[in-house]
Structures are given as C-alpha cells and as structure tokens.
Amino acid sequence: MAHRMAILSLLTLFTLVPAFPQLILISRNQEIEIGKEVAAALEKQYGVWDDPEQTRRIERIGKSLVAVCERKDMPYTFKILNERKELNAMAAPGGFIYITRALLEALESDDEVAFVLGHEIGHVAGDHIRKQLSQAIAGSILLDILTGGSSQLVRIGADIMFSLYQSGYSRQHERDADTRGVRYMKAAGYNPVAAITALKKLGMERYKGLVRWFGTHPDIPSRIQRIADMLGVDPETLQPLPQGAKSGALPKRSAALVYLSENAVFRLSPDSSQPQKVWQLKNQRVEKFQVSNDGKTLWMLVRREGSELVQLAIRKEGNRKTEFPNAFHADEILDFQRSPNGRWLAVLAKESGKTFLKVFDGKGKELALPDRTPLGEIIAIQWTHDDKLLVFAERFGEPTLAIWSFGDTFRFVSMSDKTQPSQTAANERKIFVLTGTTLKQGEIGQEFVTWRPVASSVSAFAVNGENIALVKDGVLQLGTLKGQELQLSVLDNRKGEFGDLTFSRDGQWLAYTYRAKTSDQPQLWLAHVPTKQLWRIAVNATSPVFAGR
C-alpha cells in the first residue's frame, strides 16, 4: 500500500510535466505480464458477470474494433465486471478490456457500447498506458525500486495502474482515446453519433453520486462538443450541421438580439456570446413582445394560463417593477409590431372568431382609431419605413389595403387580386406579401396596389433594403433583389422547418429558428450575412427581435 501511495504521488507529478514524446521503457511482453496481474486483481475485486449472451456481445463488438485499430499485437480480451453500481470501463496493459455490468446496462445500443470499448482500445493502441508507466519508471526513486528485476517490475507496474485508475489519464490521452474510439466506430460500421448519446447518458442527473466513467475528468460537455465538431453534427439534435456553422465566440454586432425561451425573455448583447435572462414572471406567459431601438424598453403581451385577458406589460431597464398599463380580451394574438420610430404598437388579435386591431403608444395608452368606415376582416398588418400602418383586409368581399398614419383617417386602396397574405414585410420602396407559396412585391398607387411575383415555393421570408432571406424549396437562402432580378445563394442547406426570419437594422445579421422535424424544439441561429457564418444561440427559443430593428 505504501508503494501505491508513493506511486500515485509520483504519477500525479509526472502528468503535470511535459512527457517525453516517444519514451517507452516497457516491452510488449512486460506490458502483457503487468496486464495479467492487473486483470487478476480486477476480477478478484469485482468478479466476472457470467452471462454468455452479453459476453459474446461485447467480444463481438470489441473484436470488430480491434480489427481496425492501429495496434493488433496484443491478445485482446473483453469481459464484464459484475459491478451493479459503478459505471466504469477500463483497459489494463496488454489489451485486457473491462466494462462494468452497471455501465453496460446503462448503454442502450451496440453503437454506444462500441464507443466505450473503442475508447478503451484507444488507450492501448495509442500506447497511453506504456507511456505513463514509462514516465513513472523514469523517476529516479522508482528506478531504485525496480532493481529487484522483472517480477518487481510487474508488481510495481500493476500498482502504478491502480493508481492511474484513481488519478485518471491525462486530458490529452483522454481526447486521443475519444478520437480513436470514434474513428474505430466509423471504420467498423457503427454509428459514430452514438459516442455523443453515450456521453450524454453518463452525464445525466440520475447518475450523480455514482462513480462514473471519466469521473476524474468531469468535462463531459466539452467532450461532447469536441466529438460533435469532429462529426459535423449538432450535439443537441444529432443532425448534420450546416456548412457555415461555428462553435466559437460570436463577433461583435451592432445590435442586441432579444428572444423568447422557456417563457422568459433573453437578451444577447452586441459584445457577448452568452445570452442573459432579462424578464420572467411566475404564472405569466409571454405571447408576443417588442423592444425599443436602444434595447432598454420591453413591451410584452402576457397572460395567465387559461385566461382570456391579455395584459400589455412594459419593463424598462433599471426599473425593478413591471408596469401593466392596459389589458384586453383575446383568444389569440396574431401579430404585435412596433413602428420604426418606436412611438406606436399595433396588435392584431382574434376573439370569438373575429379579428380586431388595437394601437397603443409607447406608454401603453390605447389610441382611438377612426372607425367611420369598417375595415372588414383583417388578415395581416405591417408598418412601413415612414411609420404608416398597412392593414390587409377583405372589405365588402374585396381584398383591400387600408393605410393609416397618426392623426389621420384610413385611406383605402384596392389590391386588385385575391391576395391573402400569410406574411408581410416592407422596405423603403415596396411592400412584400407571401400568398400561399408565392412571394409577391407590391407598389402602392393612389387607387391600386400593383403586384409582381418574386419567387415561388416559398414558406417564409424577410426583407431589409435590397437584402432578402427566404425559405425556398425547404432550404434557407440569402440574396439581393435589384429591380426585377433576384439573385440567391444557399445559407443553410439543412432540410427541416425554418421560421422567424429577422434581419438586423444594418442588414449584417439574420436571426432565424430551425427544427429538423416538427416534434423537435426550435433552435435559434444567428447568421453573419457577409460571410455566411452561422452560430446556434439557444435551444427551445423563438421570436427573435433585434434592438434597433
């Protein structure tokens, strides 16, 4: 035991100093003899689980990985230690590979088992064991101890291995074993993504308090991210990442990004890569929100679960209390938009199957809209760059555009065709509507809106000046619209559901949500328009708004 304590201290010391790159003082035969002693001690301590089916299973998986590893000169064996509580796996010198029964039962597939066994094979094939043994033996104190000959070497080598199991391999060796394990999985025909699912299981809450695999190096999230980067997949969804995806820090941006997640409002500052929660109120659900140009004022439409009463909430930076200056009844909030000058807030809502429009000032006071002529059935609303409110409606059976500005009455313009927009936008010169799957550009005249088609097979879009982003044929594309010509290139080539497309005011950034399939949680992504580089900001997040948009 004294030897083991001394060796553990030395081994800890040697892992902190630079290693000799090719220093290997242990021969193949000595490694195998040390391994036999370690294996005998492990089997005596834990016992071997006598389950022929599971034993054949790990032997089959293990041998398929050995067949593609770099070091095949070891007499590899694979056994299950009869340990029901400790989630562990280990490689003894000479290719003696063990996995505990508890860990085997925690893993759900052959692919996940292949990663664990491949990782341990990686320690053998990468000569990690012989290198760390050699480092320890290179110490002058151990050289004196080892003068007893080969049998003494085997005994001391076994002691070093048990100390190594306590202190852990170096992070460099663990990363290398991960890399080798994933490579072996791919070469042997296993799904390498299972490396991520296996590590996720070992980091789950229900395994806290247990002795877990890699317990001496508790950096499972960074290992997951590293393997995900190797495989080019999203560690959350396990789906392939878009070509421009980045995992590092975000560049500085001109505007803050505000969004909803888990019924809370989050803010990503222009110079930060870590979003911060800025508002959440117990038992209140945020339906829609808007943010001021300077990002210091939030206007939110909130309601209690199950209530028909919607409250307009205002939260100003520096104020601890949230103001609730107004409220109204609505079954559903369809849209909530702030005018570009920040003075007016337009709400489109529905109650008892009928749509209605409300406009508030920045302090939450409702404005009295002129109602001498009925608007009809309102379909959509949109502010223009000069603070006019466009109301798309069906009036007296005809598609009509009602135009309102503060202090004036509505002006009505015929839309000339049966345009029923599901999404609208406006730039300095034109308005845009998505009707079915056709994106149209419109020019407002004195009596009519003149339309021309821009693109087909479109499910969502956003416009900022000449910049246009649209989901066409199920793929997110980015381009410019100059006159009659639309030039597009792919921004995110994943198949799935894209939505919430939103440009920053300067057009340099595009925020959007993505789901691989409808049942997935939405992910919030941020794209740098000039370079087409992409960053994932959050999971289960929606409704991105740029401060100053």
Coordinates of C-alpha atoms in Angstrom, one line a residue:
M1 CA 0.0 0.0 0.0
A2 CA 2.9 2.3 0.8
H3 CA 4.2 1.6 -2.7
R4 CA 0.8 2.5 -4.2
M5 CA 0.6 5.9 -2.3
A6 CA 4.2 6.8 -3.4
I7 CA 3.5 5.8 -7.0
L8 CA 0.2 7.8 -7.0
S9 CA 2.0 10.9 -5.9
L10 CA 4.7 10.4 -8.5
L11 CA 2.2 9.7 -11.2
T12 CA 0.3 12.8 -10.4
L13 CA 3.6 14.8 -10.5
F14 CA 4.6 13.3 -13.9
T15 CA 1.3 14.1 -15.5
L16 CA 1.9 17.8 -14.7
V17 CA 5.3 18.0 -16.5
P18 CA 6.0 17.6 -20.2
A19 CA 6.2 14.0 -21.3
F20 CA 9.0 12.5 -23.5
P21 CA 7.1 12.0 -26.8
Q22 CA 8.4 8.5 -27.6
L23 CA 9.6 7.4 -24.2
I24 CA 8.6 3.8 -23.8
L25 CA 10.6 1.7 -21.4
I26 CA 8.1 -1.2 -21.2
S27 CA 8.4 -4.1 -23.7
R28 CA 5.4 -5.8 -25.2
N29 CA 5.9 -8.9 -23.1
Q30 CA 6.3 -6.8 -19.9
E31 CA 3.1 -4.9 -20.7
I32 CA 1.2 -8.2 -21.1
E33 CA 2.6 -9.6 -17.8
I34 CA 1.6 -6.4 -16.0
G35 CA -1.8 -6.6 -17.6
K36 CA -2.3 -10.1 -16.3
E37 CA -1.6 -9.1 -12.8
V38 CA -4.0 -6.1 -13.1
A39 CA -6.7 -8.2 -14.7
A40 CA -6.4 -10.9 -12.0
A41 CA -6.8 -8.2 -9.3
L42 CA -9.8 -6.6 -11.0
E43 CA -11.6 -9.9 -11.4
K44 CA -10.9 -10.8 -7.8
Q45 CA -12.2 -7.5 -6.6
Y46 CA -15.4 -7.3 -8.7
G47 CA -15.9 -10.8 -10.1
V48 CA -16.9 -11.5 -13.7
W49 CA -20.5 -11.5 -14.8
D50 CA -21.3 -14.9 -16.1
D51 CA -23.8 -14.0 -18.8
P52 CA -22.9 -15.9 -22.1
E53 CA -25.1 -13.8 -24.3
Q54 CA -23.8 -10.4 -23.1
T55 CA -20.2 -11.7 -23.0
R56 CA -20.5 -12.8 -26.6
R57 CA -21.9 -9.5 -27.5
I58 CA -19.0 -7.4 -26.1
E59 CA -16.5 -9.9 -27.6
R60 CA -18.1 -9.4 -31.0
I61 CA -18.1 -5.7 -30.7
G62 CA -14.7 -5.5 -29.3
K63 CA -13.1 -7.7 -31.9
S64 CA -14.6 -5.7 -34.7
L65 CA -13.0 -2.6 -33.3
V66 CA -9.6 -4.3 -32.8
A67 CA -9.7 -5.3 -36.5
V68 CA -9.5 -1.6 -37.5
C69 CA -7.2 -0.3 -34.7
E70 CA -3.5 0.6 -35.1
R71 CA -2.2 -1.9 -32.7
K72 CA -3.2 -5.5 -33.2
D73 CA -0.2 -7.2 -31.5
M74 CA -2.0 -7.5 -28.1
P75 CA -4.0 -10.6 -27.0
Y76 CA -7.2 -8.5 -26.5
T77 CA -9.8 -9.9 -24.2
F78 CA -13.2 -8.4 -23.3
K79 CA -15.0 -9.1 -20.0
I80 CA -17.9 -7.7 -17.9
L81 CA -17.1 -7.0 -14.3
N82 CA -20.0 -8.0 -12.1
E83 CA -20.4 -4.5 -10.6
R84 CA -24.0 -3.2 -10.4
K85 CA -23.4 0.4 -9.1
E86 CA -20.2 1.7 -10.6
L87 CA -20.4 3.0 -14.1
N88 CA -17.0 2.3 -15.4
A89 CA -14.8 0.8 -18.1
M90 CA -11.0 0.3 -18.1
A91 CA -8.1 -1.0 -20.1
A92 CA -5.4 -3.0 -18.4
P93 CA -2.0 -3.2 -20.1
G94 CA -1.7 -5.9 -22.8
G95 CA -5.3 -5.4 -24.1
F96 CA -7.4 -6.6 -21.2
I97 CA -10.6 -4.6 -21.6
Y98 CA -13.3 -4.4 -19.0
I99 CA -16.7 -2.8 -18.7
T100 CA -18.9 -2.9 -15.6
R101 CA -22.3 -4.5 -15.7
A102 CA -23.8 -1.2 -14.5
L103 CA -22.3 0.7 -17.4
L104 CA -23.3 -1.9 -19.9
E105 CA -26.9 -1.8 -18.7
A106 CA -26.9 2.0 -18.9
L107 CA -26.0 1.9 -22.6
E108 CA -28.9 1.3 -25.0
S109 CA -27.3 0.1 -28.2
D110 CA -24.3 -1.8 -29.7
D111 CA -23.2 1.6 -31.1
E112 CA -22.9 3.1 -27.7
V113 CA -21.1 0.1 -26.3
A114 CA -18.7 0.3 -29.3
F115 CA -17.7 3.9 -28.3
V116 CA -16.9 2.8 -24.7
L117 CA -14.9 -0.2 -25.8
G118 CA -13.3 1.7 -28.7
H119 CA -12.2 4.4 -26.2
E120 CA -10.5 1.8 -24.0
I121 CA -8.9 0.1 -27.0
G122 CA -7.7 3.6 -28.0
H123 CA -5.7 3.8 -24.7
V124 CA -3.9 0.5 -25.6
A125 CA -3.5 1.3 -29.3
G126 CA -2.3 4.9 -28.5
D127 CA 0.3 3.5 -26.1
H128 CA -1.1 5.7 -23.4
I129 CA -0.6 3.0 -20.8
R130 CA 3.0 2.2 -21.7
K131 CA 3.9 5.9 -21.9
Q132 CA 2.5 6.8 -18.5
L133 CA 4.1 3.7 -17.0
S134 CA 7.4 4.7 -18.6
Q135 CA 7.1 8.2 -17.3
A136 CA 6.7 6.9 -13.8
I137 CA 9.5 4.4 -14.1
A138 CA 11.8 7.1 -15.4
G139 CA 11.8 8.7 -12.0
S140 CA 15.0 8.0 -10.0
I141 CA 13.0 6.8 -7.0
L142 CA 11.2 4.2 -9.0
L143 CA 14.5 3.2 -10.7
D144 CA 15.8 2.3 -7.3
I145 CA 12.6 0.3 -6.5
L146 CA 12.8 -1.6 -9.8
T147 CA 16.3 -3.0 -9.1
G148 CA 14.5 -6.1 -7.9
G149 CA 14.2 -7.4 -11.5
S150 CA 11.4 -8.4 -13.8
S151 CA 9.0 -9.7 -11.1
Q152 CA 9.4 -6.5 -9.2
L153 CA 8.7 -4.5 -12.4
V154 CA 5.4 -6.4 -12.9
R155 CA 4.3 -5.8 -9.3
I156 CA 5.2 -2.1 -9.4
G157 CA 3.6 -1.7 -12.8
A158 CA 0.4 -3.2 -11.5
D159 CA 0.5 -0.8 -8.6
I160 CA 1.0 2.1 -11.0
M161 CA -2.0 1.0 -13.0
F162 CA -4.3 1.0 -10.0
S163 CA -3.0 4.5 -9.1
L164 CA -3.7 5.6 -12.7
Y165 CA -7.3 4.4 -12.4
Q166 CA -7.7 6.7 -9.4
S167 CA -6.0 9.8 -10.8
G168 CA -7.1 9.3 -14.4
Y169 CA -5.3 9.6 -17.7
S170 CA -4.1 13.0 -18.9
R171 CA -6.6 15.1 -20.8
Q172 CA -4.5 14.7 -23.9
H173 CA -4.7 10.9 -23.7
E174 CA -8.5 11.0 -23.0
R175 CA -9.0 13.3 -26.0
D176 CA -6.9 11.0 -28.1
A177 CA -8.8 7.9 -26.9
D178 CA -12.1 9.7 -27.8
T179 CA -10.8 10.4 -31.3
R180 CA -9.5 6.9 -31.8
G181 CA -12.8 5.4 -30.5
V182 CA -14.9 7.4 -32.9
R183 CA -12.6 6.5 -35.8
Y184 CA -12.8 2.8 -34.9
M185 CA -16.6 3.0 -34.8
K186 CA -16.8 4.5 -38.2
A187 CA -14.3 2.0 -39.7
A188 CA -16.1 -0.9 -38.1
G189 CA -19.6 0.2 -39.4
Y190 CA -21.0 1.6 -36.1
N191 CA -22.9 4.9 -35.9
P192 CA -20.3 7.4 -34.5
V193 CA -23.1 9.7 -33.3
A194 CA -23.7 7.2 -30.6
A195 CA -20.5 8.5 -28.9
I196 CA -22.5 11.6 -28.1
T197 CA -25.5 9.8 -26.8
A198 CA -23.3 7.5 -24.7
L199 CA -21.6 10.5 -23.1
K200 CA -24.9 12.2 -22.5
K201 CA -26.2 9.2 -20.6
L202 CA -23.1 9.3 -18.4
G203 CA -23.7 13.0 -17.6
M204 CA -27.4 12.5 -16.7
E205 CA -28.8 13.7 -13.4
R206 CA -29.8 10.2 -12.3
Y207 CA -26.1 9.1 -12.4
K208 CA -24.9 11.8 -10.0
G209 CA -23.4 10.4 -6.8
L210 CA -22.2 7.3 -8.6
V211 CA -18.7 6.6 -9.7
R212 CA -19.0 7.4 -13.4
W213 CA -16.8 6.8 -16.4
F214 CA -14.3 9.7 -16.7
G215 CA -15.1 10.6 -13.1
T216 CA -11.6 12.0 -12.7
H217 CA -12.1 14.3 -15.7
P218 CA -15.6 15.8 -15.3
D219 CA -15.7 17.7 -18.6
I220 CA -18.3 15.6 -20.5
P221 CA -19.9 18.7 -22.1
S222 CA -16.6 19.7 -23.7
R223 CA -16.0 16.2 -24.9
I224 CA -19.5 16.1 -26.4
Q225 CA -18.9 19.4 -28.2
R226 CA -15.5 18.2 -29.5
I227 CA -16.9 14.9 -30.9
A228 CA -19.8 16.8 -32.4
D229 CA -17.3 19.1 -34.1
M230 CA -15.4 16.1 -35.4
L231 CA -18.6 14.6 -36.8
G232 CA -20.1 17.8 -38.1
V233 CA -23.3 17.3 -36.1
D234 CA -25.4 19.3 -33.8
P235 CA -24.8 17.9 -30.2
E236 CA -28.5 18.7 -29.3
T237 CA -30.4 17.3 -32.3
L238 CA -27.6 14.9 -33.6
Q239 CA -28.5 16.2 -37.0
P240 CA -25.8 17.3 -39.6
L241 CA -24.7 21.0 -39.1
P242 CA -24.9 23.5 -42.0
Q243 CA -21.6 24.1 -43.8
G244 CA -21.0 27.5 -42.2
A245 CA -21.7 26.5 -38.6
K246 CA -19.2 27.9 -36.0
S247 CA -18.8 26.9 -32.4
G248 CA -16.5 29.7 -31.1
A249 CA -17.3 33.1 -29.8
L250 CA -19.5 35.5 -31.7
P251 CA -18.1 38.6 -33.4
K252 CA -19.2 41.9 -32.1
R253 CA -22.5 43.0 -33.5
S254 CA -24.3 46.4 -34.0
A255 CA -27.4 45.4 -32.1
A256 CA -28.6 43.2 -29.3
L257 CA -30.8 40.2 -30.1
V258 CA -33.8 39.6 -27.8
Y259 CA -35.8 36.4 -27.9
L260 CA -38.2 34.1 -26.0
S261 CA -37.1 30.8 -24.4
E262 CA -38.8 28.7 -21.7
N263 CA -41.4 31.5 -21.2
A264 CA -38.7 34.0 -20.4
V265 CA -37.2 37.0 -22.4
F266 CA -33.4 36.7 -23.1
R267 CA -31.0 39.3 -24.4
L268 CA -27.8 38.6 -26.3
S269 CA -25.7 41.8 -26.0
P270 CA -23.8 43.1 -29.1
D271 CA -20.4 42.2 -27.5
S272 CA -21.3 38.9 -25.8
S273 CA -21.7 35.3 -26.7
Q274 CA -23.7 34.4 -23.6
P275 CA -27.4 35.4 -23.5
Q276 CA -28.8 36.8 -20.3
K277 CA -32.4 36.4 -18.9
V278 CA -34.0 39.8 -18.6
W279 CA -37.6 39.1 -17.8
Q280 CA -39.8 36.3 -16.4
L281 CA -42.9 36.5 -14.2
K282 CA -44.3 33.5 -12.5
N283 CA -47.6 32.2 -13.9
Q284 CA -47.4 34.6 -16.8
R285 CA -47.0 33.5 -20.4
V286 CA -45.4 35.9 -22.9
E287 CA -47.5 35.8 -26.1
K288 CA -45.5 38.4 -28.1
F289 CA -43.0 41.2 -27.4
Q290 CA -41.2 44.1 -28.9
V291 CA -38.1 46.1 -27.9
S292 CA -37.1 49.7 -28.2
N293 CA -34.3 51.0 -30.5
D294 CA -31.9 51.3 -27.6
G295 CA -32.9 47.9 -26.2
K296 CA -33.8 49.4 -22.8
T297 CA -37.6 49.0 -23.0
L298 CA -39.6 45.8 -23.5
W299 CA -43.3 45.8 -24.5
M300 CA -44.9 42.4 -23.9
L301 CA -48.3 40.9 -24.3
V302 CA -48.7 38.5 -21.4
R303 CA -51.5 36.4 -19.9
R304 CA -52.0 33.9 -17.2
E305 CA -52.5 30.3 -18.3
G306 CA -56.2 29.7 -19.2
S307 CA -57.1 33.4 -19.0
E308 CA -58.7 35.3 -21.9
L309 CA -57.3 38.6 -20.5
V310 CA -54.2 39.8 -22.2
Q311 CA -52.1 42.5 -20.5
L312 CA -49.7 44.9 -22.1
A313 CA -46.6 44.8 -19.9
I314 CA -43.8 47.4 -20.0
R315 CA -40.4 46.7 -18.5
K316 CA -37.7 49.4 -18.5
E317 CA -34.1 48.8 -17.8
G318 CA -33.2 49.9 -14.3
N319 CA -36.8 49.5 -13.0
R320 CA -37.4 46.6 -10.8
K321 CA -41.2 46.6 -11.3
T322 CA -43.1 45.8 -14.4
E323 CA -45.9 48.2 -15.5
F324 CA -49.3 46.9 -16.7
P325 CA -50.9 50.0 -18.2
N326 CA -53.6 48.2 -20.3
A327 CA -55.4 45.0 -20.9
F328 CA -57.9 43.5 -23.3
H329 CA -59.7 40.2 -24.0
A330 CA -58.5 38.0 -26.9
D331 CA -58.5 34.3 -27.7
E332 CA -55.3 34.6 -29.8
I333 CA -52.6 37.2 -30.5
L334 CA -51.9 37.1 -34.3
D335 CA -49.3 39.8 -34.5
F336 CA -47.6 42.5 -32.4
Q337 CA -45.5 45.1 -34.2
R338 CA -43.6 48.3 -33.2
S339 CA -43.5 51.3 -35.6
P340 CA -40.0 52.1 -36.8
N341 CA -40.0 55.4 -34.8
G342 CA -40.8 53.4 -31.7
R343 CA -43.9 55.5 -30.9
W344 CA -46.7 53.1 -31.7
L345 CA -47.5 49.5 -31.1
A346 CA -50.0 47.6 -33.3
V347 CA -51.8 44.5 -32.1
L348 CA -53.7 42.1 -34.3
A349 CA -55.8 39.7 -32.3
K350 CA -58.8 37.4 -32.5
E351 CA -61.8 36.9 -30.3
S352 CA -64.8 34.7 -30.9
G353 CA -63.5 34.0 -34.5
K354 CA -63.2 37.7 -35.4
T355 CA -60.1 39.7 -35.9
F356 CA -59.6 43.1 -34.4
L357 CA -56.9 45.8 -34.4
K358 CA -55.5 47.9 -31.5
V359 CA -52.8 50.6 -31.5
F360 CA -51.0 51.8 -28.3
D361 CA -48.5 54.5 -27.7
G362 CA -45.1 53.7 -26.1
K363 CA -46.6 54.3 -22.6
G364 CA -49.4 51.8 -23.1
K365 CA -52.3 54.2 -23.8
E366 CA -54.7 52.9 -26.5
L367 CA -55.2 55.2 -29.5
A368 CA -58.7 55.8 -30.8
L369 CA -58.7 54.7 -34.4
P370 CA -61.1 56.3 -36.8
D371 CA -64.0 53.9 -37.5
R372 CA -66.3 55.8 -39.8
T373 CA -65.8 53.1 -42.4
P374 CA -65.5 49.4 -41.3
L375 CA -62.1 47.7 -42.0
G376 CA -63.7 44.4 -42.7
E377 CA -62.0 41.1 -41.9
I378 CA -58.4 41.9 -41.1
I379 CA -55.8 39.4 -42.4
A380 CA -52.4 41.0 -41.6
I381 CA -50.7 44.2 -40.5
Q382 CA -47.4 45.8 -41.4
W383 CA -45.6 49.1 -40.6
T384 CA -43.8 50.9 -43.4
H385 CA -40.4 52.6 -43.0
D386 CA -42.2 56.0 -42.7
D387 CA -44.4 54.8 -39.8
K388 CA -47.6 54.2 -41.8
L389 CA -49.6 51.2 -40.7
L390 CA -50.8 48.9 -43.5
V391 CA -53.9 46.8 -42.8
F392 CA -54.5 44.0 -45.2
A393 CA -58.2 43.2 -45.1
E394 CA -61.1 41.7 -47.0
R395 CA -63.7 44.5 -47.2
F396 CA -67.1 44.1 -48.8
G397 CA -65.8 40.9 -50.3
E398 CA -62.8 42.6 -52.0
P399 CA -59.1 42.4 -51.0
T400 CA -58.3 45.9 -49.7
L401 CA -55.2 47.7 -48.2
A402 CA -56.1 50.2 -45.5
I403 CA -53.4 52.8 -44.8
W404 CA -53.3 54.7 -41.5
S405 CA -50.9 57.3 -40.1
F406 CA -51.2 59.0 -36.7
G407 CA -53.7 61.8 -36.7
D408 CA -55.3 60.8 -40.0
T409 CA -58.1 58.6 -41.2
F410 CA -57.7 55.3 -43.1
R411 CA -57.1 55.5 -46.8
F412 CA -58.3 52.5 -48.8
V413 CA -56.5 51.1 -51.8
S414 CA -57.7 48.1 -53.9
M415 CA -55.3 45.1 -54.0
S416 CA -56.8 44.1 -57.4
D417 CA -56.4 40.4 -56.9
K418 CA -57.3 37.8 -54.3
T419 CA -54.2 38.4 -52.2
Q420 CA -54.5 36.7 -48.8
P421 CA -51.1 37.3 -47.2
S422 CA -49.8 34.9 -44.6
Q423 CA -46.7 37.1 -44.0
T424 CA -45.8 40.7 -44.9
A425 CA -42.8 43.0 -45.0
A426 CA -41.8 46.4 -46.3
N427 CA -38.7 48.2 -47.3
E428 CA -38.2 51.8 -48.2
R429 CA -39.9 51.5 -51.6
K430 CA -42.0 48.3 -51.8
I431 CA -44.2 46.0 -49.8
F432 CA -44.0 42.2 -49.9
V433 CA -46.6 39.6 -49.2
L434 CA -46.4 35.8 -49.1
T435 CA -49.6 34.4 -50.6
G436 CA -49.7 30.6 -50.4
T437 CA -46.2 29.8 -51.5
T438 CA -45.7 32.8 -53.8
L439 CA -43.7 35.8 -52.7
K440 CA -45.0 39.0 -54.3
Q441 CA -43.7 42.5 -54.5
G442 CA -46.2 45.3 -54.5
E443 CA -46.2 49.0 -55.3
I444 CA -48.9 51.2 -53.8
G445 CA -50.6 53.7 -56.1
Q446 CA -53.4 56.1 -55.4
E447 CA -56.1 53.5 -56.1
F448 CA -54.5 50.2 -56.7
V449 CA -51.6 48.0 -55.5
T450 CA -49.7 46.6 -58.4
W451 CA -48.2 43.2 -57.8
R452 CA -45.5 41.1 -59.4
P453 CA -44.3 37.6 -58.4
V454 CA -40.8 37.5 -57.0
A455 CA -40.3 33.8 -56.1
S456 CA -42.3 30.5 -55.9
S457 CA -42.1 27.6 -53.5
V458 CA -41.5 30.0 -50.5
S459 CA -42.6 29.2 -47.0
A460 CA -41.1 32.2 -45.1
F461 CA -39.1 35.4 -45.9
A462 CA -37.5 38.6 -44.5
V463 CA -36.5 41.8 -46.3
N464 CA -34.0 44.5 -45.4
G465 CA -33.3 47.1 -48.1
E466 CA -32.0 45.0 -51.0
N467 CA -31.2 42.0 -48.8
I468 CA -33.7 39.2 -48.9
A469 CA -33.8 35.9 -47.0
L470 CA -36.3 33.3 -47.9
V471 CA -37.0 29.6 -47.3
K472 CA -37.4 28.3 -50.9
D473 CA -37.9 24.6 -51.6
G474 CA -37.3 23.9 -47.9
V475 CA -33.8 25.5 -47.9
L476 CA -32.8 28.8 -46.3
Q477 CA -31.4 31.1 -49.0
L478 CA -29.9 34.6 -49.0
G479 CA -29.7 37.1 -51.7
T480 CA -30.3 40.5 -53.2
L481 CA -33.3 41.9 -55.0
K482 CA -32.4 44.6 -57.6
G483 CA -35.2 45.7 -59.7
Q484 CA -36.7 42.6 -61.4
E485 CA -33.7 40.4 -60.7
L486 CA -33.5 38.1 -57.7
Q487 CA -30.1 36.5 -57.0
L488 CA -30.0 33.8 -54.3
S489 CA -27.4 31.5 -52.7
V490 CA -27.9 28.9 -50.0
L491 CA -27.3 30.0 -46.5
D492 CA -28.4 26.9 -44.5
N493 CA -28.7 23.7 -46.6
R494 CA -30.4 21.5 -43.9
K495 CA -33.8 20.1 -44.6
G496 CA -36.3 21.0 -42.0
E497 CA -38.5 23.8 -40.8
F498 CA -37.2 27.4 -40.8
G499 CA -39.0 30.4 -39.4
D500 CA -38.9 33.7 -37.6
L501 CA -36.5 35.2 -40.2
T502 CA -35.4 38.6 -38.9
F503 CA -32.7 41.0 -40.2
S504 CA -30.8 43.4 -38.0
R505 CA -31.3 47.0 -39.0
D506 CA -27.9 47.3 -40.7
G507 CA -28.6 44.1 -42.6
Q508 CA -25.4 42.4 -41.4
W509 CA -27.1 39.7 -39.3
L510 CA -30.0 37.4 -39.8
A511 CA -31.7 35.5 -36.9
Y512 CA -33.9 32.5 -37.6
T513 CA -35.3 29.4 -36.0
Y514 CA -34.8 25.8 -37.2
R515 CA -36.3 22.4 -36.5
A516 CA -35.2 19.2 -38.1
K517 CA -38.8 18.0 -37.7
T518 CA -42.0 19.4 -36.2
S519 CA -41.7 17.5 -32.9
D520 CA -38.2 19.0 -32.2
Q521 CA -37.6 22.0 -30.1
P522 CA -36.9 25.1 -32.2
Q523 CA -33.2 26.2 -32.2
L524 CA -32.3 29.9 -32.6
W525 CA -29.5 30.6 -35.1
L526 CA -27.6 33.7 -36.0
A527 CA -26.0 34.2 -39.4
H528 CA -23.4 36.8 -40.4
V529 CA -24.7 37.9 -43.8
P530 CA -21.4 38.9 -45.5
T531 CA -19.5 35.7 -44.5
K532 CA -22.5 33.3 -44.2
Q533 CA -21.0 32.0 -40.9
L534 CA -23.6 30.5 -38.6
W535 CA -23.9 30.3 -34.8
R536 CA -26.5 28.5 -32.7
I537 CA -27.7 30.8 -29.9
A538 CA -30.2 28.7 -28.0
V539 CA -32.4 25.7 -28.0
N540 CA -36.2 25.9 -27.5
A541 CA -36.1 29.6 -28.4
T542 CA -38.4 31.7 -30.7
S543 CA -39.4 35.2 -31.7
P544 CA -36.0 36.9 -32.3
V545 CA -36.1 40.7 -32.4
F546 CA -33.1 43.0 -32.9
A547 CA -33.0 46.1 -30.7
G548 CA -33.0 48.9 -33.2
R549 CA -34.6 46.9 -35.9

